[in-house]
CSV table of C-alpha atoms in Angstrom, one decimal:
chain,number,residue,atom,x,y,z
A,1,MET,CA,4.0,-3.0,22.6
A,2,ILE,CA,4.1,-2.1,19.0
A,3,LYS,CA,0.7,-0.7,17.8
A,4,VAL,CA,1.5,-0.3,14.3
A,5,SER,CA,3.8,-1.8,11.7
A,6,VAL,CA,4.3,0.4,8.6
A,7,LEU,CA,5.3,-1.9,5.7
A,8,ILE,CA,7.1,-0.5,2.5
A,9,ALA,CA,7.8,-2.6,-0.3
A,10,VAL,CA,10.3,-0.8,-2.6
A,11,TYR,CA,12.1,-1.1,-5.9
A,12,ASN,CA,14.2,1.5,-7.6
A,13,GLN,CA,12.8,4.5,-5.7
A,14,GLU,CA,16.1,6.0,-4.3
A,15,GLU,CA,14.7,9.5,-3.7
A,16,LEU,CA,10.9,9.1,-3.0
A,17,VAL,CA,11.4,6.3,-0.6
A,18,ILE,CA,13.1,8.7,1.9
A,19,LYS,CA,10.2,11.0,1.7
A,20,ALA,CA,8.0,8.1,2.4
A,21,LEU,CA,10.1,7.2,5.6
A,22,LYS,CA,10.1,10.7,6.9
A,23,SER,CA,6.3,10.9,6.7
A,24,ILE,CA,5.8,8.3,9.3
A,25,PRO,CA,5.4,9.8,12.9
A,26,LYS,CA,8.3,9.2,15.3
A,27,ARG,CA,6.6,7.1,18.0
A,28,ASP,CA,7.8,4.2,20.3
A,29,ASP,CA,4.7,2.1,19.4
A,30,ILE,CA,5.4,2.3,15.6
A,31,GLU,CA,7.9,0.1,13.7
A,32,ILE,CA,8.9,0.4,10.0
A,33,VAL,CA,9.6,-2.6,8.0
A,34,VAL,CA,11.1,-2.0,4.7
A,35,CYS,CA,11.8,-4.8,1.9
A,36,ASP,CA,13.9,-3.8,-1.0
A,37,ASP,CA,13.0,-6.1,-4.0
A,38,GLY,CA,16.5,-6.5,-5.5
A,39,SER,CA,16.8,-2.6,-6.6
A,40,THR,CA,19.4,-1.8,-9.3
A,41,ASP,CA,19.8,1.8,-8.2
A,42,ASN,CA,20.9,3.5,-4.8
A,43,THR,CA,17.5,2.5,-3.0
A,44,LEU,CA,18.9,0.0,-0.6
A,45,ASN,CA,21.9,2.2,0.2
A,46,ASN,CA,19.7,5.2,0.8
A,47,VAL,CA,17.3,3.2,3.2
A,48,LEU,CA,20.5,1.9,5.2
A,49,HIS,CA,21.9,5.4,5.4
A,50,TYR,CA,18.6,6.8,6.7
A,51,ALA,CA,18.3,4.0,9.1
A,52,ALA,CA,21.9,4.7,10.4
A,53,ASN,CA,21.2,8.3,10.9
A,54,ASN,CA,17.8,7.5,12.7
A,55,LYS,CA,18.7,5.0,15.3
A,56,ASP,CA,16.0,6.2,17.6
A,57,ARG,CA,13.6,4.8,15.1
A,58,ASN,CA,12.6,1.1,14.9
A,59,ILE,CA,13.4,0.2,11.4
A,60,ASN,CA,13.7,-3.3,10.2
A,61,ILE,CA,15.3,-3.6,6.8
A,62,LYS,CA,15.0,-6.7,4.3
A,63,HIS,CA,16.4,-7.2,1.0
A,64,ASN,CA,15.5,-9.8,-1.6
A,65,GLU,CA,18.1,-11.3,-3.8
A,66,GLY,CA,16.9,-10.4,-7.3
A,67,ASN,CA,13.5,-9.0,-8.2
A,68,LYS,CA,10.8,-11.2,-6.7
A,69,GLY,CA,7.8,-9.0,-7.5
A,70,VAL,CA,5.4,-7.0,-5.4
A,71,ALA,CA,3.3,-10.0,-4.0
A,72,CYS,CA,6.3,-11.8,-2.8
A,73,THR,CA,7.8,-8.8,-1.2
A,74,VAL,CA,4.7,-7.8,0.6
A,75,ASN,CA,4.1,-11.4,1.8
A,76,ARG,CA,7.7,-11.0,3.4
A,77,LEU,CA,6.6,-7.7,5.0
A,78,TYR,CA,3.6,-9.5,6.5
A,79,ASP,CA,5.8,-12.3,7.9
A,80,SER,CA,8.1,-9.7,9.5
A,81,ALA,CA,5.7,-7.4,11.2
A,82,LYS,CA,5.2,-7.5,14.8
A,83,GLY,CA,2.6,-4.8,15.5
A,84,GLU,CA,-1.0,-5.2,16.6
A,85,TYR,CA,-2.0,-3.6,13.2
A,86,VAL,CA,-0.2,-3.3,9.8
A,87,VAL,CA,-0.6,-0.7,7.2
A,88,LEU,CA,1.1,-0.7,3.7
A,89,LEU,CA,2.9,2.6,2.5
A,90,GLY,CA,3.9,2.7,-1.2
A,91,SER,CA,7.5,3.7,-1.5
A,92,ASP,CA,6.4,6.6,-3.6
A,93,ASP,CA,3.6,7.9,-1.5
A,94,TYR,CA,3.6,9.5,1.9
A,95,PHE,CA,1.5,10.0,5.1
A,96,TYR,CA,0.2,13.2,6.3
A,97,ILE,CA,1.8,13.0,9.9
A,98,GLU,CA,-0.9,15.0,11.8
A,99,GLU,CA,-3.6,12.8,10.2
A,100,PHE,CA,-1.6,9.7,11.2
A,101,GLU,CA,-1.8,10.8,14.8
A,102,LYS,CA,-5.5,11.1,14.6
A,103,ALA,CA,-6.0,7.7,12.7
A,104,ILE,CA,-3.9,5.7,15.4
A,105,LYS,CA,-6.5,6.7,18.0
A,106,GLU,CA,-9.2,4.9,16.0
A,107,LEU,CA,-7.4,1.3,16.1
A,108,ASP,CA,-9.6,-0.1,18.9
A,109,GLY,CA,-9.5,-3.8,18.0
A,110,THR,CA,-11.6,-3.2,14.8
A,111,ASP,CA,-10.2,-5.8,12.1
A,112,LEU,CA,-10.2,-3.2,9.3
A,113,VAL,CA,-9.9,0.5,9.8
A,114,TYR,CA,-10.1,2.5,6.6
A,115,PHE,CA,-8.9,5.9,5.7
A,116,ASN,CA,-9.1,8.2,2.7
A,117,LEU,CA,-6.4,8.9,-0.1
A,118,GLN,CA,-5.6,12.2,-1.8
A,119,ILE,CA,-4.0,12.1,-5.1
A,120,ASN,CA,-1.7,14.6,-7.1
A,121,ASP,CA,-4.6,16.9,-8.4
A,122,GLY,CA,-6.1,17.3,-4.9
A,123,THR,CA,-8.9,14.9,-5.4
A,124,ILE,CA,-9.8,12.8,-2.5
A,125,PHE,CA,-10.8,9.1,-2.6
A,126,ARG,CA,-13.2,8.6,0.3
A,127,LEU,CA,-13.5,5.2,1.7
A,128,ASN,CA,-16.9,3.9,2.7
A,129,GLU,CA,-19.0,0.9,2.3
A,130,GLN,CA,-19.8,1.7,-1.3
A,131,THR,CA,-16.5,2.6,-2.5
A,132,LYS,CA,-14.2,0.2,-0.5
A,133,MET,CA,-13.9,-2.2,-3.5
A,134,GLY,CA,-12.7,0.5,-5.8
A,135,TYR,CA,-9.8,1.3,-3.6
A,136,CYS,CA,-8.9,-2.0,-2.2
A,137,GLY,CA,-5.2,-1.6,-1.7
A,138,SER,CA,-3.3,0.5,0.8
A,139,THR,CA,-6.3,2.2,2.2
A,140,LYS,CA,-6.7,0.7,5.8
A,141,PHE,CA,-5.1,-0.5,8.9
A,142,MET,CA,-5.5,-4.2,9.3
A,143,ARG,CA,-5.3,-6.1,12.6
A,144,ARG,CA,-2.4,-8.6,12.3
A,145,GLY,CA,-4.4,-11.0,14.5
A,146,PHE,CA,-7.2,-11.1,12.1
A,147,ILE,CA,-5.0,-11.5,9.1
A,148,LYS,CA,-3.2,-14.4,10.5
A,149,ASP,CA,-1.8,-16.6,7.7
A,150,THR,CA,-3.7,-14.9,4.7
A,151,ARG,CA,-1.1,-13.8,2.1
A,152,CYS,CA,-0.9,-12.3,-1.4
A,153,LEU,CA,-1.0,-14.8,-4.4
A,154,GLU,CA,2.6,-14.8,-5.6
A,155,ASP,CA,1.5,-15.8,-9.1
A,156,LYS,CA,-0.2,-12.5,-9.7
A,157,LYS,CA,1.8,-9.9,-11.5
A,158,ALA,CA,-0.7,-7.2,-10.8
A,159,GLY,CA,-3.9,-6.8,-8.6
A,160,GLU,CA,-2.4,-8.8,-5.9
A,161,ASP,CA,-4.0,-6.5,-3.3
A,162,TYR,CA,-7.4,-7.1,-4.9
A,163,PHE,CA,-7.2,-10.9,-4.3
A,164,PHE,CA,-5.7,-10.5,-0.9
A,165,TYR,CA,-8.7,-8.2,0.2
A,166,GLN,CA,-11.2,-10.7,-1.3
A,167,GLU,CA,-9.6,-13.4,1.0
A,168,LEU,CA,-10.0,-11.0,4.1
A,169,LEU,CA,-13.6,-10.2,3.4
A,170,LYS,CA,-14.5,-14.0,3.4
A,171,LYS,CA,-13.5,-13.8,7.1
A,172,ASN,CA,-16.3,-11.5,7.9
A,173,PRO,CA,-14.1,-8.6,9.4
A,174,THR,CA,-15.2,-5.9,11.6
A,175,GLU,CA,-14.8,-2.5,9.8
A,176,LYS,CA,-14.6,1.2,10.6
A,177,PHE,CA,-14.5,4.0,8.0
A,178,THR,CA,-12.7,7.0,9.8
A,179,ASP,CA,-13.1,9.7,6.8
A,180,ILE,CA,-9.5,10.6,7.8
A,181,THR,CA,-7.4,11.6,4.7
A,182,LEU,CA,-4.2,10.0,5.8
A,183,LYS,CA,-2.3,9.3,2.8
A,184,HIS,CA,-0.9,11.1,-0.3
A,185,TYR,CA,-1.2,8.6,-3.2
A,186,ASN,CA,1.2,9.7,-5.8
A,187,PHE,CA,-1.2,9.3,-8.9
A,188,PRO,CA,-0.9,9.6,-11.7
A,189,ARG,CA,2.9,9.4,-11.8
A,190,GLU,CA,4.2,8.2,-15.2
A,191,GLY,CA,6.2,5.0,-15.0
A,192,SER,CA,4.7,3.8,-11.6
A,193,LEU,CA,3.2,0.3,-11.6
A,194,SER,CA,-0.4,1.8,-11.1
A,195,TYR,CA,0.0,4.0,-14.0
A,196,LEU,CA,1.3,1.3,-16.3
A,197,GLN,CA,-1.6,-0.9,-15.2
A,198,ARG,CA,-4.1,1.9,-16.0
A,199,ILE,CA,-2.7,2.3,-19.5
A,200,GLY,CA,-2.7,-1.4,-20.2
A,201,ALA,CA,-6.3,-1.3,-19.2
A,202,ILE,CA,-7.1,1.6,-21.6
A,203,LYS,CA,-5.1,-0.2,-24.5
A,204,TRP,CA,-7.1,-3.5,-23.7
A,205,ARG,CA,-10.5,-1.7,-23.6
A,206,THR,CA,-9.7,0.1,-27.0
A,207,PHE,CA,-8.7,-3.3,-28.4
A,208,PHE,CA,-11.8,-5.0,-27.2
A,209,ILE,CA,-14.0,-2.0,-28.8
A,210,LEU,CA,-12.4,-2.2,-32.0
A,211,GLU,CA,-12.7,-6.0,-32.2
A,212,THR,CA,-16.3,-5.9,-31.5
A,213,TYR,CA,-16.9,-3.2,-34.0
A,214,GLN,CA,-15.1,-5.2,-36.7
A,215,LYS,CA,-17.0,-8.3,-36.0
A,216,SER,CA,-20.4,-6.4,-36.1
A,217,ALA,CA,-19.2,-4.8,-39.5
A,218,GLU,CA,-18.5,-8.4,-41.0
C-alpha cells in the first residue's frame, strides 16, 4: 500500500528539481508524482534521467503540452496520486529526510496533518491553529479520501492553494499539528512565483497608499 504520494509541479527548474527529488525518503510506501508544466529548459529530460537511474523508486512522470499553469498542473497531480496521503513539494524546495521519517509516523487517519517550514535565513514558520491560514500552501499531509474531488480553481493565476484550502476547511477536517520542521522553503528566491507575488503585493500596497494620500490632499 502506498502511504504517501509526494506531488511535484515543475516548470523550468532543471537543477533544483533534482535536489527536491533526492530529499524524498526511499521507501516502498512512498510514490513520487512529477508533472512538468511544459518546461522550455532541460527540466523534463533531467527528471526522466533521474527516474531512469533510480528504477527502485516509484516515480510517475506527467508532462503538459504547453504551459497550463500551476493550478491545472497540481490538479493533474491530485488526479494521478494513489497514496493514502498526498503532500506537495515545490520543485525548488526540499524535505529534511530524517524529519520526514518522523512525520510519516503521525499519519494516523487524521484528515490534515501539518508540519513547519524553514526559510533561507533560518526562520521557522510554525503551523498551529492561529497561524495555519497564513501558511496555507504546502504545509500539510492531506488524506486523499478526505480531499475526494476537491480541486484547485484553474482560473486562478495565483493563490490557488488558498482557495483550495478554504474548500477543504468547509468539509470540517480533523487536524493535527506535529511541530515537525519537515520542509526547507526556498524563500525568498528572486524570480520565484512566491517572490514575484510578494513584490506585486508591495507595489499594489504602495500604489494604494499614494492614491489615498493624493485623494486626501485634494
